[in-house]
Amino acid sequence: MNNARRVTTTTALTSNGETYITNTAVTGSACNVEPSTRRSNTGTGFVICFGGVWQPIGTAVANIYEGMACTNSGQLATGATNVGYICKGNRYVTLNNALGNMSVTRKYDNVTDGMTFGKDYCPGGTAWALYTPKQQMVNITGNVMPPIQGTYFSMNDYGTYWYAQANAISPAAWYSGNDVGALGGQLVGTVTTGCMY
């Protein structure tokens, strides 16, 4: 050990016990002794002095869970089971979900005009919903003239919930999918919801 309290070796340095690195540094802050190393100030990895700046050595934020808040968009992280995460939209999202993934979480059959559905919770993603026709109808017994020429199925975004809209269309008017008297039947469909990342 020299007077600067540094150990210098020209071969390997071996320790038969614990090796403690007690100094910390903030990633991105200035440094002046290359290639010294320290613990990161977050305690989750190491930093090395290179180019006058403390730079991370293969670090990833640890002990993260889906939906946990974050501020450094693009920051990589790992969970307790070594699953990979990335900071996206101020929330940690698993890498599987972050790469343009659409997940289906619920499916409802026999949905009619005016039914509502709560939105899915999608940390770091966007809720979506799709309303598809389950049956098509022909206006044989209904009282609409000119006759129905088409149907319209849509999920309308009302903030915290989705509103299912089913309409029958004639040149004269739009009719609720529940207007059995005018339509001669009811418009029924299937709603599928999920998250998009």
Rosetta silent file (secondary structure, phi, psi, omega in degrees, C-alpha in Angstrom):
SEQUENCE: MNNARRVTTTTALTSNGETYITNTAVTGSACNVEPSTRRSNTGTGFVICFGGVWQPIGTAVANIYEGMACTNSGQLATGATNVGYICKGNRYVTLNNALGNMSVTRKYDNVTDGMTFGKDYCPGGTAWALYTPKQQMVNITGNVMPPIQGTYFSMNDYGTYWYAQANAISPAAWYSGNDVGALGGQLVGTVTTGCMY
SCORE:     score description
SCORE:     0.000 S_00000001
   1 L     0.000  132.144 -179.777    0.000    0.000    0.000 S_00000001
   2 L   -92.268 -176.943 -176.701    1.420    3.376   -0.963 S_00000001
   3 L   -65.887  -22.003  179.207    1.063    6.751    0.776 S_00000001
   4 L   -85.842    8.317 -179.401   -2.127    7.538   -1.162 S_00000001
   5 L    61.453   37.674  176.866   -3.683    4.436    0.438 S_00000001
   6 L  -114.290  142.336  174.254   -3.843    2.705   -2.917 S_00000001
   7 L   -97.740  125.019  179.308   -2.917   -0.876   -3.621 S_00000001
   8 L  -117.533  134.457  178.057   -1.019   -1.221   -6.880 S_00000001
   9 L  -140.589  149.024  177.502   -0.268   -4.539   -8.526 S_00000001
  10 L  -101.777   -2.879  175.261    1.142   -5.555  -11.896 S_00000001
  11 L  -124.434 -151.311 -178.871   -0.482   -8.990  -11.737 S_00000001
  12 L   -78.381  149.300  173.780   -3.769  -10.249  -10.264 S_00000001
  13 L  -105.599  121.258 -176.703   -5.160   -8.990   -6.978 S_00000001
  14 L  -116.723  136.938  176.640   -6.559  -11.843   -4.904 S_00000001
  15 L  -125.793  128.693  178.190   -8.668  -11.591   -1.788 S_00000001
  16 L   -87.841   -3.378  179.499   -9.471  -14.619    0.367 S_00000001
  17 L  -125.788 -160.523  177.684  -12.207  -12.717    2.173 S_00000001
  18 L   -70.725  144.899  174.474  -14.839  -10.141    1.351 S_00000001
  19 L  -112.860  120.457 -175.283  -13.813   -7.212   -0.831 S_00000001
  20 L  -104.729  125.659  171.840  -15.585   -4.002    0.128 S_00000001
  21 L  -109.963  105.850 -172.368  -16.048   -1.109   -2.270 S_00000001
  22 L   -95.532  -24.591 -179.776  -17.374    1.640   -0.071 S_00000001
  23 L   -75.627  144.141  177.602  -17.132    4.702   -2.311 S_00000001
  24 E  -121.194  161.717  176.871  -20.118    5.537   -4.493 S_00000001
  25 E  -146.992  153.029  178.919  -20.574    7.710   -7.563 S_00000001
  26 L   -92.112  125.406  177.747  -23.517    9.068   -9.520 S_00000001
  27 L   -54.215  130.813  178.827  -23.772    7.793  -13.089 S_00000001
  28 L    92.009  -10.759  178.762  -23.025   10.633  -15.508 S_00000001
  29 L   -82.706  164.870 -176.290  -21.162   12.799  -12.989 S_00000001
  30 E   -72.909  148.163  174.064  -17.563   13.927  -13.537 S_00000001
  31 L  -143.860  165.623 -176.857  -14.549   11.847  -12.489 S_00000001
  32 L  -137.282    1.048  179.679  -10.798   12.238  -12.928 S_00000001
  33 L  -119.937   95.549  178.771   -9.006    8.955  -12.145 S_00000001
  34 L   -85.348  144.845   -7.678   -9.388    6.470  -14.992 S_00000001
  35 L  -101.426   55.668 -179.078  -10.177    3.514  -14.803 S_00000001
  36 L   -63.530  154.349 -179.900  -11.236    3.607  -11.144 S_00000001
  37 E  -124.949  153.693  176.888  -14.485    1.873  -10.168 S_00000001
  38 E  -146.991  169.128  170.157  -17.111    2.546   -7.525 S_00000001
  39 E   -76.860  147.140  174.799  -20.549    1.364   -6.496 S_00000001
  40 E   -70.377  152.544 -178.220  -23.389    3.271   -8.113 S_00000001
  41 L   -64.373  -18.559  177.373  -25.173    5.636   -5.742 S_00000001
  42 L   -84.866  -13.111  178.588  -28.333    3.529   -6.140 S_00000001
  43 L    78.527   10.766 -176.871  -26.490    0.427   -4.931 S_00000001
  44 L  -104.774    4.682 -179.666  -27.657   -1.681   -7.876 S_00000001
  45 L  -177.813 -165.614 -179.250  -24.415   -1.880   -9.857 S_00000001
  46 E  -119.439  158.279  174.209  -20.975   -0.472  -10.507 S_00000001
  47 E  -127.042  151.902  178.673  -19.639    2.553  -12.365 S_00000001
  48 E  -126.713  142.396  178.286  -16.264    3.053  -14.024 S_00000001
  49 E   -81.523  115.657  179.451  -14.432    6.313  -14.677 S_00000001
  50 E  -148.393  129.042 -179.713  -13.991    6.613  -18.432 S_00000001
  51 L    66.085   25.821  179.142  -13.725    9.748  -20.540 S_00000001
  52 L    77.159   11.715 -177.781  -13.996   11.899  -17.408 S_00000001
  53 E  -136.060  139.489  173.976  -17.487   10.581  -16.608 S_00000001
  54 E   -72.646  120.956 -176.811  -18.768    7.839  -14.292 S_00000001
  55 E  -118.944  143.216 -177.967  -20.345    5.281  -16.621 S_00000001
  56 E   -68.107  147.382  174.999  -22.479    2.251  -15.675 S_00000001
  57 E  -108.958   94.781  176.353  -21.017   -1.233  -15.951 S_00000001
  58 L    50.890   41.101 -176.557  -23.844   -3.442  -17.177 S_00000001
  59 L   -90.184  151.282  171.102  -26.270   -2.093  -14.635 S_00000001
  60 L  -145.349  140.653  177.765  -29.994   -2.553  -14.518 S_00000001
  61 E   -63.282  136.524 -174.616  -32.332   -1.351  -11.817 S_00000001
  62 L  -106.263  165.715  174.913  -33.266   -4.330   -9.643 S_00000001
  63 L    59.262   45.248 -179.483  -36.375   -5.558   -7.777 S_00000001
  64 L   -96.523  154.717  173.740  -38.886   -4.008  -10.182 S_00000001
  65 L  -134.053  158.918 -178.260  -42.482   -5.117  -10.711 S_00000001
  66 L   -56.310  126.998  176.941  -45.003   -4.500  -13.503 S_00000001
  67 L    90.755   -5.560  179.652  -46.513   -1.020  -13.270 S_00000001
  68 L   -64.093  139.709 -177.970  -43.961    0.386  -10.809 S_00000001
  69 E   -65.721  146.209  175.669  -43.365    4.117  -11.386 S_00000001
  70 L  -151.055  164.380 -178.239  -40.185    5.251  -13.158 S_00000001
  71 L  -126.049  -15.086 -175.598  -38.847    8.462  -14.668 S_00000001
  72 L  -100.225   87.379 -176.300  -35.951    7.451  -16.950 S_00000001
  73 L   -54.247  129.217 -178.675  -37.636    6.370  -20.195 S_00000001
  74 L    94.167   -9.299  179.915  -35.768    3.430  -21.719 S_00000001
  75 L   -62.597  129.022  176.682  -34.079    2.420  -18.432 S_00000001
  76 E   -83.135  151.009 -179.058  -33.619   -1.343  -18.239 S_00000001
  77 E  -152.271  166.181  175.443  -34.534   -3.179  -15.065 S_00000001
  78 E  -132.186  151.963  176.393  -34.978   -6.662  -13.653 S_00000001
  79 L   -95.635 -178.165 -177.798  -37.502   -8.177  -11.287 S_00000001
  80 L   -62.456  -24.196  179.944  -36.970  -10.585   -8.407 S_00000001
  81 L  -103.529   19.875  179.222  -37.174  -13.541  -10.835 S_00000001
  82 L    64.826   25.127  173.026  -34.731  -11.948  -13.345 S_00000001
  83 L   -78.863  139.155 -178.589  -37.522  -10.965  -15.753 S_00000001
  84 E   -82.480  141.883  177.987  -36.543   -7.972  -17.898 S_00000001
  85 E  -131.029  161.240  172.677  -38.392   -4.640  -17.693 S_00000001
  86 E  -139.090  144.451  177.818  -38.128   -1.282  -19.431 S_00000001
  87 E   -78.934  116.903 -177.696  -39.294    2.154  -18.309 S_00000001
  88 E  -143.803  124.654 -179.809  -42.020    3.196  -20.758 S_00000001
  89 L    63.433   35.576  179.611  -44.698    5.827  -20.198 S_00000001
  90 L    63.678   21.699  175.771  -43.405    6.452  -16.624 S_00000001
  91 E  -140.848  144.783  173.691  -44.102    2.812  -15.663 S_00000001
  92 E   -77.989  130.989 -179.363  -41.964   -0.331  -15.774 S_00000001
  93 E  -126.380  139.904  176.837  -43.320   -2.792  -18.320 S_00000001
  94 E   -60.124  148.837  179.970  -42.010   -6.308  -18.998 S_00000001
  95 H   -58.568  -35.743  178.126  -39.994   -6.489  -22.189 S_00000001
  96 H   -60.009  -39.376 -178.893  -42.526   -8.976  -23.568 S_00000001
  97 H   -82.312  -22.226 -173.695  -45.319   -6.422  -23.142 S_00000001
  98 H   -81.786  -15.222 -172.510  -43.271   -3.416  -24.240 S_00000001
  99 L   -97.399   60.823  175.613  -42.487   -4.593  -27.747 S_00000001
 100 L    64.222   36.915 -175.994  -45.697   -3.764  -29.595 S_00000001
 101 L   -92.599  136.609  171.612  -47.681   -6.465  -27.890 S_00000001
 102 E  -112.555  123.146  178.768  -51.466   -6.604  -27.874 S_00000001
 103 E  -110.666  143.778  175.998  -52.945   -8.701  -25.126 S_00000001
 104 E  -101.649  125.676 -178.197  -56.544   -9.880  -24.881 S_00000001
 105 E  -110.803  -30.206 -177.660  -57.876   -9.867  -21.329 S_00000001
 106 E  -145.178  153.711  175.131  -61.654  -10.270  -21.636 S_00000001
 107 E  -141.442  131.020 -179.698  -64.335  -11.400  -24.079 S_00000001
 108 E  -122.435  129.923  175.759  -68.084  -10.814  -23.726 S_00000001
 109 E   -99.611  164.178  176.996  -70.762  -12.469  -25.857 S_00000001
 110 E    58.474   42.509  179.038  -74.334  -11.290  -26.484 S_00000001
 111 E   -87.113  133.259 -179.939  -73.479   -7.596  -26.167 S_00000001
 112 L  -118.318  170.776 -178.783  -76.215   -5.175  -27.219 S_00000001
 113 L   -54.887  130.788  174.790  -76.423   -1.439  -27.848 S_00000001
 114 L    94.623   -7.079  178.390  -75.760    0.693  -24.758 S_00000001
 115 L   -72.272  149.223 -179.447  -73.887   -1.839  -22.605 S_00000001
 116 E  -121.550  154.215 -178.179  -70.801   -0.507  -20.792 S_00000001
 117 E  -142.270  130.137  176.417  -67.516   -2.132  -19.775 S_00000001
 118 E   -63.270  146.125  179.725  -64.793   -0.877  -17.436 S_00000001
 119 L   -73.625  151.590  175.802  -61.433   -0.334  -19.085 S_00000001
 120 L   -73.335  148.614  174.973  -58.575   -2.740  -18.474 S_00000001
 121 L   -83.981  118.312 -174.760  -55.684   -1.605  -16.260 S_00000001
 122 L  -128.173   79.653 -178.921  -52.660   -1.395  -18.569 S_00000001
 123 L   -58.813  121.361 -179.675  -49.573   -0.041  -16.744 S_00000001
 124 L    77.853    5.143 -178.761  -47.385    1.594  -19.378 S_00000001
 125 L  -132.516 -166.415 -177.824  -49.846    0.689  -22.134 S_00000001
 126 E  -128.890  132.816  176.390  -53.193    1.622  -23.611 S_00000001
 127 E   -72.641  144.667  176.210  -56.544   -0.087  -23.137 S_00000001
 128 E  -136.822  160.307  177.713  -58.372   -1.116  -26.311 S_00000001
 129 E  -149.600  147.740 -179.082  -61.764   -2.623  -27.130 S_00000001
 130 E  -135.275  131.319  179.562  -63.367   -4.157  -30.203 S_00000001
 131 E  -116.209  114.235 -178.091  -67.090   -4.727  -30.855 S_00000001
 132 E  -116.774  145.232  179.898  -67.807   -7.214  -33.646 S_00000001
 133 E   -64.448  138.469  175.149  -71.191   -8.356  -35.004 S_00000001
 134 L   -99.776  -28.571  178.523  -72.356  -11.751  -33.846 S_00000001
 135 L  -142.877  148.252  171.989  -75.372  -11.853  -36.101 S_00000001
 136 L  -109.787  155.586 -176.265  -76.539  -10.012  -39.166 S_00000001
 137 L  -134.282  155.798  174.082  -80.208   -9.468  -39.834 S_00000001
 138 L  -115.204  133.515 -176.481  -82.544   -8.870  -42.695 S_00000001
 139 L   -79.430   79.595  178.721  -85.425   -6.481  -42.131 S_00000001
 140 L   -95.767  -44.927 -177.089  -88.318   -8.800  -42.983 S_00000001
 141 L   -97.060   -7.510 -177.758  -90.588   -8.273  -39.981 S_00000001
 142 L   -74.872  171.999 -175.764  -89.451   -4.754  -39.067 S_00000001
 143 L  -111.003   27.998 -176.553  -91.296   -1.537  -39.851 S_00000001
 144 L   -98.529  126.566  174.896  -88.478    0.463  -41.470 S_00000001
 145 L  -133.383  130.779   -6.654  -88.937    1.826  -44.959 S_00000001
 146 L   -63.033  160.648 -172.504  -86.737    2.047  -46.878 S_00000001
 147 L   -65.860  164.094  177.634  -85.291   -1.181  -45.413 S_00000001
 148 L   -61.551  134.410 -178.971  -82.136   -1.522  -43.336 S_00000001
 149 L  -117.061   -7.091  179.930  -79.064   -1.498  -45.545 S_00000001
 150 E  -171.888  171.155  177.158  -76.251   -1.879  -43.032 S_00000001
 151 E  -128.923  157.897 -178.637  -75.149   -2.100  -39.416 S_00000001
 152 E  -134.160  120.637  177.209  -72.657   -0.145  -37.349 S_00000001
 153 E  -119.712  128.813 -177.821  -70.794   -1.601  -34.342 S_00000001
 154 E  -150.477  148.880  170.914  -68.431    0.605  -32.334 S_00000001
 155 E  -105.698  119.410 -178.574  -66.817    0.896  -28.902 S_00000001
 156 E   -99.381  134.873 -176.622  -66.903    4.506  -27.714 S_00000001
 157 E   -85.195  115.324  178.624  -64.306    5.750  -25.241 S_00000001
 158 L  -113.390   36.732  176.715  -65.890    7.407  -22.193 S_00000001
 159 L    85.163  -84.476 -177.331  -62.695    7.838  -20.164 S_00000001
 160 L   -96.378   -6.063 -179.461  -62.855    5.078  -17.554 S_00000001
 161 E  -146.226  164.608  175.870  -65.223    2.790  -19.468 S_00000001
 162 E  -103.169  143.582  177.885  -66.249    1.674  -22.955 S_00000001
 163 E  -116.069  120.331 -179.619  -69.762    2.194  -24.352 S_00000001
 164 E   -81.554  127.190  178.887  -70.983   -0.369  -26.904 S_00000001
 165 E  -120.100  123.331  176.205  -72.873    1.159  -29.818 S_00000001
 166 E  -128.834  121.170 -178.716  -74.838   -1.003  -32.268 S_00000001
 167 E  -130.591  149.379  169.694  -76.984    0.669  -34.912 S_00000001
 168 E  -103.653  143.148 -172.877  -78.953   -0.375  -37.963 S_00000001
 169 E  -122.924  129.285  170.113  -78.799    2.037  -40.882 S_00000001
 170 L  -124.498  166.711  177.389  -81.358    2.811  -43.542 S_00000001
 171 L   -59.933  -21.936 -177.595  -81.335    5.732  -45.970 S_00000001
 172 L   -85.101  -36.695 -173.454  -83.997    7.336  -43.753 S_00000001
 173 L  -167.704  170.840  170.129  -82.381    7.046  -40.285 S_00000001
 174 E  -102.070  139.907 -179.065  -80.111    5.273  -37.826 S_00000001
 175 E  -122.245  142.806  174.331  -81.832    2.933  -35.380 S_00000001
 176 E   -60.363  143.415  176.528  -80.667    1.608  -32.026 S_00000001
 177 L   -64.680  -10.882  178.337  -79.715   -2.043  -32.174 S_00000001
 178 L   -95.009   -2.246 -176.808  -82.276   -2.536  -29.382 S_00000001
 179 L   -79.789   76.919 -175.605  -85.212   -1.169  -31.434 S_00000001
 180 H   -61.621  -36.414 -179.331  -86.896   -4.550  -31.946 S_00000001
 181 H   -62.607  -44.237 -178.804  -90.103   -2.953  -33.245 S_00000001
 182 H   -78.964  -34.538 -172.977  -88.375   -1.118  -36.070 S_00000001
 183 H   -93.706  -21.766 -175.765  -85.738   -3.740  -36.811 S_00000001
 184 L    79.039   12.473 -179.856  -87.618   -6.976  -36.338 S_00000001
 185 L   173.992 -179.924 -177.474  -84.815   -8.224  -34.093 S_00000001
 186 L  -116.714  139.207  175.607  -81.945   -7.079  -31.928 S_00000001
 187 L   -79.533  127.527 -177.410  -78.350   -6.417  -32.991 S_00000001
 188 L  -128.413  143.069  179.526  -75.996   -8.577  -30.924 S_00000001
 189 E  -146.636 -173.556  178.981  -72.214   -8.709  -30.948 S_00000001
 190 E  -120.059  132.917  176.224  -69.057   -9.733  -29.122 S_00000001
 191 E  -107.761  130.797  175.659  -66.815   -7.329  -27.201 S_00000001
 192 E  -121.085  134.191 -179.762  -63.127   -8.116  -26.764 S_00000001
 193 E  -127.591  162.173  178.169  -60.890   -5.939  -24.563 S_00000001
 194 E  -179.898 -162.955 -178.986  -57.214   -5.824  -23.728 S_00000001
 195 E  -123.995  146.045  176.613  -54.005   -3.827  -23.500 S_00000001
 196 E  -122.013  130.613 -179.560  -51.641   -2.574  -26.183 S_00000001
 197 L  -119.196    0.000    0.000  -47.977   -1.870  -25.440 S_00000001
